[in-house]
C-alpha cells in the first residue's frame, strides 16, 4: 500500500558539529565540553579532533547531499567556533566557515536547519561559571544565539535551541557534574535545567524579534513507555516515566512554567531552583513554533512501591534502571515483544506513530523527526561497498510509521534520519555507524576518509525522489 506525504515534506538528514566536523583547533575554534570528554577516551576510541573531517570535506559532503536529493539538512553550529571562550571575542573565521556551509546548502536547494547547541558547551564557561549552574551561562548563550541570528538569519529561517535538553540533563558527563553528594548533585542538576529553560526562552524571543519569518523550537529525546502489565500501578509507572523523562520539558517550553507534577516533585525534594523577578514574563512570552523529536526506542516500566528497600524520594541504581517520583519508583524492564539492535535499543516503529500522535494531540504544533536511525558496525564488503539491508529495513518501517501518523491527522513536516554520513559516536567511536554514507576510517586509523555511498543511500534517494511512494 503506497504511503502519502505532503508535497512540501522535508526529506532530510542530520548531524552535529562535534561528531562530524573535526578541525577541533583550526579556524580559531575553542575547546568544548564535548571535546574535553571525547579526549578522555582517546586511548580506546576515536575522538573529536578529526571525527568525520567535515571541516575539510564540507563541499564534497554537501554535493553528496544534493545528489541524494535532500530537501533539508539539520546540523549544529559549534558555539566555540563563533565565540571560542563562550562569552568573549567573536571569531570571524568561525562565522565565515558557517557562511560557506549555509551558502553551499542554499545553492543546492537544501534548507539549512540549524541547532544552536548540541552537547558542546564552551569549556571556558565550565572553568569560569561551572557552566549551566550559573545564570551567566544563560546570558552568554543568549549573546551567542543573537550573533547567529544576526549573521545567518537572512538565510536560515528554521532553528532549534538545545538538542535533547531532557536527556542531556540526566547525563553527568555532558553537564560537567562531578559532585558526589546525591542531594547536592540533584540540586545542581535542577538549577542547570532551569537555566537552560531560561536560555531557551531568551533565544526563542530573540529569534522572533531578529529573524524575519524565523521559526524556532526545541529538539527533545522522545519517550514512549509501555506498562509491563495491565496493573494500574504499572500503567501509572509508564505515565510517570514519560512525564519525568520528556513531558515535563515540553510542558515547560509550551506553558512557560513547570507542570504541576514536576513542581510538586521539586518542592518535595527541596530542589527548587533560584529564579529572578521578570523570568516569568520571559518564559511565558517564548512560544515554540514546532517540536523536533529524536526517536530511537521505546521503554517498558513496572512499579516499585516505596518501602524499606526503596526509601521515599531517594534515587537508586541510576537513571537507566530505576527512577522515582515523590510517591514511589519504577523500573525499566526488557520488552520481550521487541527485537533490539546490537547496542540494546529496542526497535519499535509503532512507537514512533504513538509518540507523534501523542505530541500532536497535546500541543497541536507541527512535528519533525530530527534523529532516527540504526547504529551498527558496518563493514566494507569485498566489492568495496556497504550492503546495509538491515538499515534499509529499519528506515522503511519507521518512515511507514510516519506516513501512518500523517493519515491519523498528525502534522509532520519532515524526517531527518541520523545520520547523513558516518560520524563519531560519543561512546563507541566509529564502531557504531549510523550514516547513509560510509566514512573510510576506524577508531585507530584515519585511512583516506573516503566517502562511500551505502546501499541505504541509494534506497533513501529513491524514497525522496518518489516523495515516499516507493515504500
Tab-separated table of C-alpha atoms in Angstrom:
chain	number	residue	atom	x	y	z
A	1	UNK	CA	0.000	0.000	0.000
A	2	UNK	CA	1.530	3.313	-1.081
A	3	UNK	CA	2.230	5.935	1.561
A	4	UNK	CA	1.296	9.570	1.066
A	5	UNK	CA	3.367	12.521	2.224
A	6	UNK	CA	2.738	16.255	1.761
A	7	UNK	CA	4.281	17.759	-1.359
A	8	UNK	CA	6.438	20.070	0.768
A	9	UNK	CA	7.593	17.306	3.153
A	10	UNK	CA	11.185	17.841	4.322
A	11	UNK	CA	13.156	14.730	3.368
A	12	UNK	CA	16.341	15.485	5.276
A	13	UNK	CA	19.232	14.072	7.236
A	14	UNK	CA	21.068	15.130	10.385
A	15	UNK	CA	24.422	15.526	12.123
A	16	UNK	CA	26.046	17.514	14.936
A	17	UNK	CA	29.171	19.677	14.943
A	18	UNK	CA	31.388	17.847	17.434
A	19	UNK	CA	30.544	14.449	15.921
A	20	UNK	CA	31.216	15.338	12.316
A	21	UNK	CA	33.413	18.410	11.914
A	22	UNK	CA	36.872	17.672	13.292
A	23	UNK	CA	39.239	20.627	12.869
A	24	UNK	CA	38.974	20.954	16.633
A	25	UNK	CA	41.745	23.569	16.934
A	26	UNK	CA	41.541	25.144	13.462
A	27	UNK	CA	39.972	28.406	12.385
A	28	UNK	CA	40.141	29.839	15.890
A	29	UNK	CA	37.866	27.222	17.460
A	30	UNK	CA	37.912	26.835	21.247
A	31	UNK	CA	37.660	23.719	23.418
A	32	UNK	CA	34.171	22.445	24.253
A	33	UNK	CA	32.892	20.092	26.945
A	34	UNK	CA	32.215	17.563	24.182
A	35	UNK	CA	35.867	17.826	23.076
A	36	UNK	CA	37.090	17.503	26.654
A	37	UNK	CA	35.054	14.362	27.271
A	38	UNK	CA	35.995	12.915	23.908
A	39	UNK	CA	39.717	13.405	24.519
A	40	UNK	CA	39.419	11.476	27.794
A	41	UNK	CA	38.552	8.406	25.696
A	42	UNK	CA	41.200	8.925	23.027
A	43	UNK	CA	43.165	5.855	24.117
A	44	UNK	CA	40.264	3.480	23.403
A	45	UNK	CA	38.284	5.093	20.577
A	46	UNK	CA	38.263	7.922	18.051
A	47	UNK	CA	37.864	11.458	19.393
A	48	UNK	CA	36.550	14.750	18.039
A	49	UNK	CA	39.903	16.029	16.756
A	50	UNK	CA	39.187	14.704	13.260
A	51	UNK	CA	35.814	12.938	13.584
A	52	UNK	CA	34.467	12.679	10.001
A	53	UNK	CA	36.524	15.724	8.925
A	54	UNK	CA	33.545	17.659	7.594
A	55	UNK	CA	35.593	20.786	8.314
A	56	UNK	CA	37.763	19.931	5.307
A	57	UNK	CA	35.241	17.852	3.300
A	58	UNK	CA	32.155	20.076	3.584
A	59	UNK	CA	31.888	20.824	-0.138
A	60	UNK	CA	32.150	17.152	-1.077
A	61	UNK	CA	29.700	16.167	1.634
A	62	UNK	CA	27.111	18.735	0.598
A	63	UNK	CA	27.465	17.588	-3.007
A	64	UNK	CA	26.562	14.104	-1.760
A	65	UNK	CA	23.519	15.576	-0.012
A	66	UNK	CA	22.488	17.282	-3.254
A	67	UNK	CA	22.869	14.038	-5.209
A	68	UNK	CA	20.820	12.272	-2.543
A	69	UNK	CA	18.055	14.817	-3.114
A	70	UNK	CA	17.873	16.176	0.437
A	71	UNK	CA	15.324	18.908	0.999
A	72	UNK	CA	16.770	19.886	4.388
A	73	UNK	CA	19.961	19.364	6.380
A	74	UNK	CA	19.735	19.523	10.145
A	75	UNK	CA	23.151	20.390	11.596
A	76	UNK	CA	24.533	22.214	14.601
A	77	UNK	CA	26.773	25.234	14.907
A	78	UNK	CA	29.660	24.871	17.332
A	79	UNK	CA	29.399	27.666	19.909
A	80	UNK	CA	33.194	27.508	20.272
A	81	UNK	CA	33.682	28.329	16.578
A	82	UNK	CA	31.635	31.508	16.980
A	83	UNK	CA	32.908	32.526	20.445
A	84	UNK	CA	35.907	30.340	21.383
A	85	UNK	CA	35.713	31.061	25.130
A	86	UNK	CA	31.922	31.231	25.235
A	87	UNK	CA	31.410	34.879	26.219
A	88	UNK	CA	34.372	36.810	24.826
A	89	UNK	CA	35.602	37.864	21.416
A	90	UNK	CA	33.674	36.801	18.317
A	91	UNK	CA	35.649	34.620	15.904
A	92	UNK	CA	35.305	35.887	12.321
A	93	UNK	CA	36.802	32.680	10.890
A	94	UNK	CA	34.066	30.596	12.502
A	95	UNK	CA	31.332	32.821	11.106
A	96	UNK	CA	32.955	32.629	7.673
A	97	UNK	CA	33.028	28.824	7.808
A	98	UNK	CA	29.318	28.519	8.538
A	99	UNK	CA	28.523	31.170	5.929
A	100	UNK	CA	30.227	28.986	3.349
A	101	UNK	CA	28.320	25.917	4.500
A	102	UNK	CA	24.970	27.731	4.523
A	103	UNK	CA	25.548	29.345	1.121
A	104	UNK	CA	26.529	25.993	-0.381
A	105	UNK	CA	23.407	24.318	1.019
A	106	UNK	CA	21.166	27.031	-0.390
A	107	UNK	CA	22.875	26.824	-3.779
A	108	UNK	CA	21.978	23.096	-3.737
A	109	UNK	CA	18.342	23.858	-2.815
A	110	UNK	CA	18.788	22.333	0.637
A	111	UNK	CA	17.124	24.097	3.576
A	112	UNK	CA	19.656	24.809	6.351
A	113	UNK	CA	18.042	23.733	9.637
A	114	UNK	CA	20.309	24.858	12.470
A	115	UNK	CA	20.682	23.574	16.018
A	116	UNK	CA	22.372	26.129	18.253
A	117	UNK	CA	23.550	23.751	20.969
A	118	UNK	CA	24.314	20.037	20.662
A	119	UNK	CA	26.138	18.996	23.861
A	120	UNK	CA	29.138	21.283	23.202
A	121	UNK	CA	29.276	23.957	25.901
A	122	UNK	CA	32.484	26.038	25.699
A	123	UNK	CA	34.821	24.554	28.280
A	124	UNK	CA	35.937	28.033	29.321
A	125	UNK	CA	32.447	28.590	30.751
A	126	UNK	CA	32.830	25.465	32.877
A	127	UNK	CA	36.040	26.875	34.303
A	128	UNK	CA	34.511	30.333	34.753
A	129	UNK	CA	30.962	29.585	35.967
A	130	UNK	CA	30.633	25.799	36.254
A	131	UNK	CA	28.621	26.114	33.078
A	132	UNK	CA	24.842	25.974	33.294
A	133	UNK	CA	24.821	26.146	37.083
A	134	UNK	CA	25.337	29.897	36.690
A	135	UNK	CA	22.748	32.285	35.296
A	136	UNK	CA	25.631	33.997	33.489
A	137	UNK	CA	25.835	30.966	31.200
A	138	UNK	CA	22.236	31.585	30.057
A	139	UNK	CA	23.133	35.159	29.184
A	140	UNK	CA	26.294	34.022	27.379
A	141	UNK	CA	24.148	31.637	25.354
A	142	UNK	CA	21.691	34.418	24.551
A	143	UNK	CA	24.528	36.552	23.172
A	144	UNK	CA	25.823	33.620	21.103
A	145	UNK	CA	22.332	32.977	19.713
A	146	UNK	CA	21.892	36.666	18.877
A	147	UNK	CA	25.140	36.597	16.903
A	148	UNK	CA	23.948	33.562	14.951
A	149	UNK	CA	20.575	35.183	14.236
A	150	UNK	CA	22.306	38.360	13.096
A	151	UNK	CA	24.941	36.661	10.927
A	152	UNK	CA	22.871	33.829	9.423
A	153	UNK	CA	19.205	34.773	9.927
A	154	UNK	CA	18.866	36.327	6.467
A	155	UNK	CA	19.201	32.774	5.075
A	156	UNK	CA	18.469	30.430	7.992
A	157	UNK	CA	14.796	30.587	8.949
A	158	UNK	CA	14.452	27.380	10.962
A	159	UNK	CA	16.236	26.996	14.298
A	160	UNK	CA	16.462	24.580	17.175
A	161	UNK	CA	17.772	25.746	20.520
A	162	UNK	CA	19.105	22.847	22.633
A	163	UNK	CA	19.343	19.292	21.384
A	164	UNK	CA	17.821	16.894	23.905
A	165	UNK	CA	17.901	19.093	26.998
A	166	UNK	CA	15.749	16.482	28.740
A	167	UNK	CA	18.277	13.698	28.094
A	168	UNK	CA	21.430	15.796	28.354
A	169	UNK	CA	20.365	16.944	31.811
A	170	UNK	CA	20.473	13.382	33.126
A	171	UNK	CA	23.977	12.602	31.849
A	172	UNK	CA	26.505	13.962	34.349
A	173	UNK	CA	29.392	13.992	31.913
A	174	UNK	CA	27.548	16.185	29.410
A	175	UNK	CA	26.566	18.628	32.144
A	176	UNK	CA	30.002	18.547	33.762
A	177	UNK	CA	28.518	17.357	37.058
A	178	UNK	CA	31.119	15.709	39.278
A	179	UNK	CA	29.566	16.383	42.675
A	180	UNK	CA	29.408	13.114	44.657
A	181	UNK	CA	26.863	14.086	47.329
A	182	UNK	CA	23.484	12.851	45.939
A	183	UNK	CA	21.424	15.798	47.195
A	184	UNK	CA	23.916	18.440	46.048
A	185	UNK	CA	24.130	16.701	42.696
A	186	UNK	CA	20.352	16.817	42.179
A	187	UNK	CA	20.213	20.419	43.407
A	188	UNK	CA	22.835	21.375	40.841
A	189	UNK	CA	21.004	19.475	38.119
A	190	UNK	CA	17.724	21.261	38.827
A	191	UNK	CA	19.411	24.664	38.676
A	192	UNK	CA	21.186	23.821	35.426
A	193	UNK	CA	17.933	22.609	33.925
A	194	UNK	CA	16.193	25.861	34.842
A	195	UNK	CA	18.967	27.981	33.360
A	196	UNK	CA	18.717	26.008	30.125
A	197	UNK	CA	14.959	26.674	30.077
A	198	UNK	CA	15.707	30.366	30.595
A	199	UNK	CA	18.322	30.357	27.828
A	200	UNK	CA	15.856	28.576	25.541
A	201	UNK	CA	13.235	31.236	26.188
A	202	UNK	CA	15.667	34.113	25.667
A	203	UNK	CA	16.816	32.651	22.350
A	204	UNK	CA	13.233	31.938	21.249
A	205	UNK	CA	12.141	35.506	21.911
A	206	UNK	CA	15.214	36.939	20.183
A	207	UNK	CA	14.700	34.727	17.128
A	208	UNK	CA	11.170	36.015	16.705
A	209	UNK	CA	12.448	39.598	17.002
A	210	UNK	CA	15.603	39.301	14.896
A	211	UNK	CA	14.872	36.757	12.144
A	212	UNK	CA	12.302	37.796	9.585
A	213	UNK	CA	9.979	34.811	9.269
A	214	UNK	CA	12.055	32.857	11.789
A	215	UNK	CA	10.703	29.634	13.277
A	216	UNK	CA	12.223	28.059	16.366
A	217	UNK	CA	11.571	25.132	18.669
A	218	UNK	CA	13.107	22.510	20.954
A	219	UNK	CA	14.541	19.134	19.989
A	220	UNK	CA	13.722	16.543	22.640
A	221	UNK	CA	14.652	12.936	23.173
A	222	UNK	CA	11.162	11.461	22.891
A	223	UNK	CA	9.924	8.888	25.377
A	224	UNK	CA	7.241	6.260	24.851
A	225	UNK	CA	6.826	3.925	27.827
A	226	UNK	CA	4.594	0.865	27.960
A	227	UNK	CA	3.372	-0.665	31.247
A	228	UNK	CA	4.861	-4.103	31.889
A	229	UNK	CA	1.395	-5.427	32.828
A	230	UNK	CA	-2.140	-4.058	32.956
A	231	UNK	CA	-1.860	-3.494	36.692
A	232	UNK	CA	-2.920	0.109	37.368
A	233	UNK	CA	0.361	0.680	39.223
A	234	UNK	CA	2.362	-0.330	36.143
A	235	UNK	CA	0.240	1.929	33.943
A	236	UNK	CA	0.980	4.768	36.340
A	237	UNK	CA	4.690	3.914	36.292
A	238	UNK	CA	4.726	4.136	32.491
A	239	UNK	CA	2.960	7.501	32.601
A	240	UNK	CA	5.397	8.878	35.162
A	241	UNK	CA	8.401	7.664	33.205
A	242	UNK	CA	7.142	9.616	30.177
A	243	UNK	CA	6.499	12.669	32.309
A	244	UNK	CA	9.814	12.742	34.125
A	245	UNK	CA	11.925	11.852	31.083
A	246	UNK	CA	10.382	14.146	28.455
A	247	UNK	CA	6.899	15.545	29.028
A	248	UNK	CA	7.960	17.952	31.777
A	249	UNK	CA	10.406	19.542	29.335
A	250	UNK	CA	7.870	20.020	26.544
A	251	UNK	CA	5.257	21.203	29.029
A	252	UNK	CA	7.683	23.840	30.302
A	253	UNK	CA	8.512	25.052	26.781
A	254	UNK	CA	4.810	25.148	25.863
A	255	UNK	CA	3.430	26.792	29.006
A	256	UNK	CA	6.445	28.750	30.258
A	257	UNK	CA	6.384	27.062	33.654
A	258	UNK	CA	6.879	23.714	35.356
A	259	UNK	CA	3.876	21.364	35.132
A	260	UNK	CA	2.195	20.667	38.458
A	261	UNK	CA	3.537	17.142	38.874
A	262	UNK	CA	7.136	18.281	38.354
A	263	UNK	CA	6.772	21.353	40.532
A	264	UNK	CA	5.446	19.144	43.344
A	265	UNK	CA	8.472	16.864	42.929
A	266	UNK	CA	10.942	19.786	43.082
A	267	UNK	CA	9.302	21.167	46.212
A	268	UNK	CA	9.038	17.766	47.907
A	269	UNK	CA	12.727	17.085	47.283
A	270	UNK	CA	13.828	20.643	48.204
A	271	UNK	CA	15.248	21.097	44.694
A	272	UNK	CA	13.535	24.321	43.626
A	273	UNK	CA	15.989	26.356	41.549
A	274	UNK	CA	16.751	30.023	42.122
A	275	UNK	CA	14.677	32.325	39.901
A	276	UNK	CA	14.562	36.086	39.457
A	277	UNK	CA	11.846	38.685	39.067
A	278	UNK	CA	10.994	39.051	35.419
A	279	UNK	CA	11.734	35.437	34.493
A	280	UNK	CA	8.072	34.527	34.338
A	281	UNK	CA	7.391	37.140	31.652
A	282	UNK	CA	10.363	35.936	29.565
A	283	UNK	CA	9.320	32.298	29.858
A	284	UNK	CA	5.649	32.947	29.135
A	285	UNK	CA	6.457	35.055	26.085
A	286	UNK	CA	8.582	32.335	24.470
A	287	UNK	CA	6.340	30.353	22.131
A	288	UNK	CA	7.766	27.440	20.180
A	289	UNK	CA	6.735	27.192	16.528
A	290	UNK	CA	7.256	23.451	16.127
A	291	UNK	CA	8.505	20.426	18.041
A	292	UNK	CA	11.515	18.437	16.884
A	293	UNK	CA	11.889	14.969	18.323
A	294	UNK	CA	14.605	12.358	18.282
A	295	UNK	CA	13.282	8.797	18.309
A	296	UNK	CA	15.287	5.598	18.718
A	297	UNK	CA	13.383	3.239	21.006
A	298	UNK	CA	10.534	2.663	23.443
A	299	UNK	CA	10.732	1.605	27.089
A	300	UNK	CA	8.699	-0.634	29.394
A	301	UNK	CA	8.198	0.089	33.092
A	302	UNK	CA	6.909	-1.641	36.199
A	303	UNK	CA	6.050	-0.040	39.506
A	304	UNK	CA	8.080	-0.417	42.694
A	305	UNK	CA	6.382	0.860	45.856
A	306	UNK	CA	8.296	2.993	48.320
A	307	UNK	CA	9.353	0.747	51.210
A	308	UNK	CA	12.378	-0.011	53.360
A	309	UNK	CA	14.271	-1.187	50.268
A	310	UNK	CA	13.256	1.840	48.215
A	311	UNK	CA	13.002	4.787	50.629
A	312	UNK	CA	10.658	7.521	49.514
A	313	UNK	CA	12.302	10.143	47.314
A	314	UNK	CA	15.814	8.671	47.090
A	315	UNK	CA	17.337	7.894	43.715
A	316	UNK	CA	18.668	4.329	43.432
A	317	UNK	CA	20.721	2.335	40.932
A	318	UNK	CA	20.986	5.113	38.373
A	319	UNK	CA	18.755	6.784	35.808
A	320	UNK	CA	18.733	3.979	33.259
A	321	UNK	CA	17.402	1.307	35.612
A	322	UNK	CA	15.269	2.874	38.336
A	323	UNK	CA	13.695	6.308	38.612
A	324	UNK	CA	11.217	7.819	41.007
A	325	UNK	CA	8.615	10.428	41.781
A	326	UNK	CA	7.772	11.566	45.279
A	327	UNK	CA	5.451	8.595	45.845
A	328	UNK	CA	7.324	5.553	44.602
A	329	UNK	CA	9.625	4.079	41.992
A	330	UNK	CA	9.519	2.495	38.585
A	331	UNK	CA	11.972	0.141	36.950
A	332	UNK	CA	12.732	-0.168	33.250
A	333	UNK	CA	12.261	-3.729	32.025
A	334	UNK	CA	13.004	-5.536	28.775
A	335	UNK	CA	10.097	-5.763	26.343
A	336	UNK	CA	10.162	-9.343	25.112
A	337	UNK	CA	7.884	-8.433	22.190
A	338	UNK	CA	10.555	-6.315	20.503
A	339	UNK	CA	13.851	-7.045	18.795
A	340	UNK	CA	16.849	-4.908	19.721
A	341	UNK	CA	19.881	-3.510	17.953
A	342	UNK	CA	23.315	-4.881	18.774
A	343	UNK	CA	23.697	-1.942	21.166
A	344	UNK	CA	20.495	-2.717	23.062
A	345	UNK	CA	17.971	-0.194	21.737
A	346	UNK	CA	14.652	-1.948	21.250
A	347	UNK	CA	13.338	-1.408	17.713
A	348	UNK	CA	9.741	-0.223	17.627
A	349	UNK	CA	8.371	1.642	14.564
A	350	UNK	CA	4.847	1.606	16.014
A	351	UNK	CA	6.187	3.597	18.958
A	352	UNK	CA	7.063	6.416	16.561
A	353	UNK	CA	3.461	6.572	15.378
A	354	UNK	CA	2.342	6.602	19.011
A	355	UNK	CA	4.606	9.474	20.067
A	356	UNK	CA	3.759	11.580	17.011
A	357	UNK	CA	0.063	11.191	17.794
A	358	UNK	CA	0.655	11.912	21.481
A	359	UNK	CA	2.637	15.131	20.961
A	360	UNK	CA	0.250	16.351	18.274
A	361	UNK	CA	-2.829	15.787	20.425
A	362	UNK	CA	-1.218	17.537	23.386
A	363	UNK	CA	0.417	20.559	21.720
A	364	UNK	CA	-1.043	20.868	18.184
A	365	UNK	CA	2.245	22.123	16.788
A	366	UNK	CA	3.985	20.880	13.615
A	367	UNK	CA	6.372	17.993	14.296
A	368	UNK	CA	9.631	16.990	12.675
A	369	UNK	CA	11.755	13.933	13.388
A	370	UNK	CA	15.323	15.205	13.682
A	371	UNK	CA	17.024	11.952	14.659
A	372	UNK	CA	16.117	8.334	13.974
A	373	UNK	CA	18.481	5.633	12.853
A	374	UNK	CA	20.196	2.321	13.374
A	375	UNK	CA	23.725	2.258	14.777
A	376	UNK	CA	25.689	-0.812	13.716
A	377	UNK	CA	29.236	-1.945	12.972
A	378	UNK	CA	29.004	-1.516	9.187
A	379	UNK	CA	31.798	-3.079	7.171
A	380	UNK	CA	33.056	-2.719	3.625
A	381	UNK	CA	32.342	-5.827	1.555
A	382	UNK	CA	34.829	-7.345	-0.879
A	383	UNK	CA	33.258	-5.303	-3.672
A	384	UNK	CA	34.148	-2.107	-1.797
A	385	UNK	CA	30.541	-1.330	-0.898
A	386	UNK	CA	28.385	-1.390	2.229
A	387	UNK	CA	25.343	-3.621	1.930
A	388	UNK	CA	23.220	-2.440	4.840
A	389	UNK	CA	19.874	-4.094	4.167
A	390	UNK	CA	19.255	-4.013	7.945
A	391	UNK	CA	19.331	-0.209	7.891
A	392	UNK	CA	17.030	-0.062	4.878
A	393	UNK	CA	14.540	-2.267	6.724
A	394	UNK	CA	14.772	-0.057	9.825
A	395	UNK	CA	14.285	3.182	7.893
A	396	UNK	CA	11.488	1.728	5.783
A	397	UNK	CA	9.448	0.688	8.804
A	398	UNK	CA	9.918	3.989	10.617
A	399	UNK	CA	9.086	6.087	7.557
A	400	UNK	CA	5.967	3.948	7.046
A	401	UNK	CA	5.021	4.699	10.665
A	402	UNK	CA	5.340	8.428	9.928
A	403	UNK	CA	3.000	8.010	6.946
A	404	UNK	CA	0.522	6.257	9.223
A	405	UNK	CA	0.714	9.167	11.691
A	406	UNK	CA	0.074	11.631	8.868
A	407	UNK	CA	-3.017	9.630	7.917
A	408	UNK	CA	-4.038	9.831	11.585
A	409	UNK	CA	-4.136	13.609	11.127
A	410	UNK	CA	-0.756	14.498	12.630
A	411	UNK	CA	1.042	17.488	11.069
A	412	UNK	CA	4.507	16.025	10.386
A	413	UNK	CA	6.686	18.461	8.455
A	414	UNK	CA	9.783	16.335	7.888
A	415	UNK	CA	12.132	13.474	8.632
A	416	UNK	CA	15.892	13.731	9.201
A	417	UNK	CA	17.469	10.316	9.802
A	418	UNK	CA	20.604	10.091	11.902
A	419	UNK	CA	22.955	10.467	10.204
A	420	UNK	CA	23.814	11.811	6.793
A	421	UNK	CA	27.319	10.314	6.924
A	422	UNK	CA	29.107	8.159	9.478
A	423	UNK	CA	30.104	10.231	12.464
A	424	UNK	CA	31.681	9.962	15.877
A	425	UNK	CA	29.529	8.066	18.348
A	426	UNK	CA	30.056	9.530	21.814
A	427	UNK	CA	30.782	6.182	23.465
A	428	UNK	CA	31.523	3.800	20.589
A	429	UNK	CA	33.577	5.987	18.244
A	430	UNK	CA	33.445	4.633	14.694
A	431	UNK	CA	32.496	1.128	15.784
A	432	UNK	CA	28.880	2.259	15.810
A	433	UNK	CA	27.874	3.749	12.467
A	434	UNK	CA	24.605	5.413	11.532
A	435	UNK	CA	25.366	7.079	8.216
A	436	UNK	CA	23.888	6.757	4.769
A	437	UNK	CA	27.463	7.330	3.593
A	438	UNK	CA	30.414	5.312	4.885
A	439	UNK	CA	33.487	7.240	6.051
A	440	UNK	CA	36.592	5.170	5.466
A	441	UNK	CA	38.342	5.302	8.817
A	442	UNK	CA	38.494	3.349	12.040
A	443	UNK	CA	38.994	4.441	15.605
A	444	UNK	CA	42.760	3.994	15.304
A	445	UNK	CA	43.419	4.573	11.595
A	446	UNK	CA	42.297	7.642	9.654
A	447	UNK	CA	42.954	5.878	6.324
A	448	UNK	CA	41.828	8.131	3.449
A	449	UNK	CA	38.492	9.311	4.940
A	450	UNK	CA	36.877	8.454	1.597
A	451	UNK	CA	33.116	8.787	1.316
A	452	UNK	CA	31.398	5.607	0.093
A	453	UNK	CA	27.657	5.522	-0.582
A	454	UNK	CA	25.917	2.676	1.241
A	455	UNK	CA	23.017	0.716	-0.207
A	456	UNK	CA	20.777	2.724	2.143
A	457	UNK	CA	21.905	5.927	0.404
A	458	UNK	CA	20.537	4.751	-2.930
A	459	UNK	CA	17.375	3.413	-1.287
A	460	UNK	CA	16.690	6.718	0.512
A	461	UNK	CA	17.423	8.633	-2.695
A	462	UNK	CA	14.605	6.707	-4.368
A	463	UNK	CA	12.266	7.357	-1.420
A	464	UNK	CA	12.934	11.092	-1.681
A	465	UNK	CA	12.543	11.173	-5.453
A	466	UNK	CA	9.156	9.417	-5.179
A	467	UNK	CA	8.061	11.518	-2.161
A	468	UNK	CA	7.667	8.282	-0.223
A	469	UNK	CA	5.539	6.485	-2.796
A	470	UNK	CA	8.266	3.875	-3.343
A	471	UNK	CA	7.799	2.409	0.140
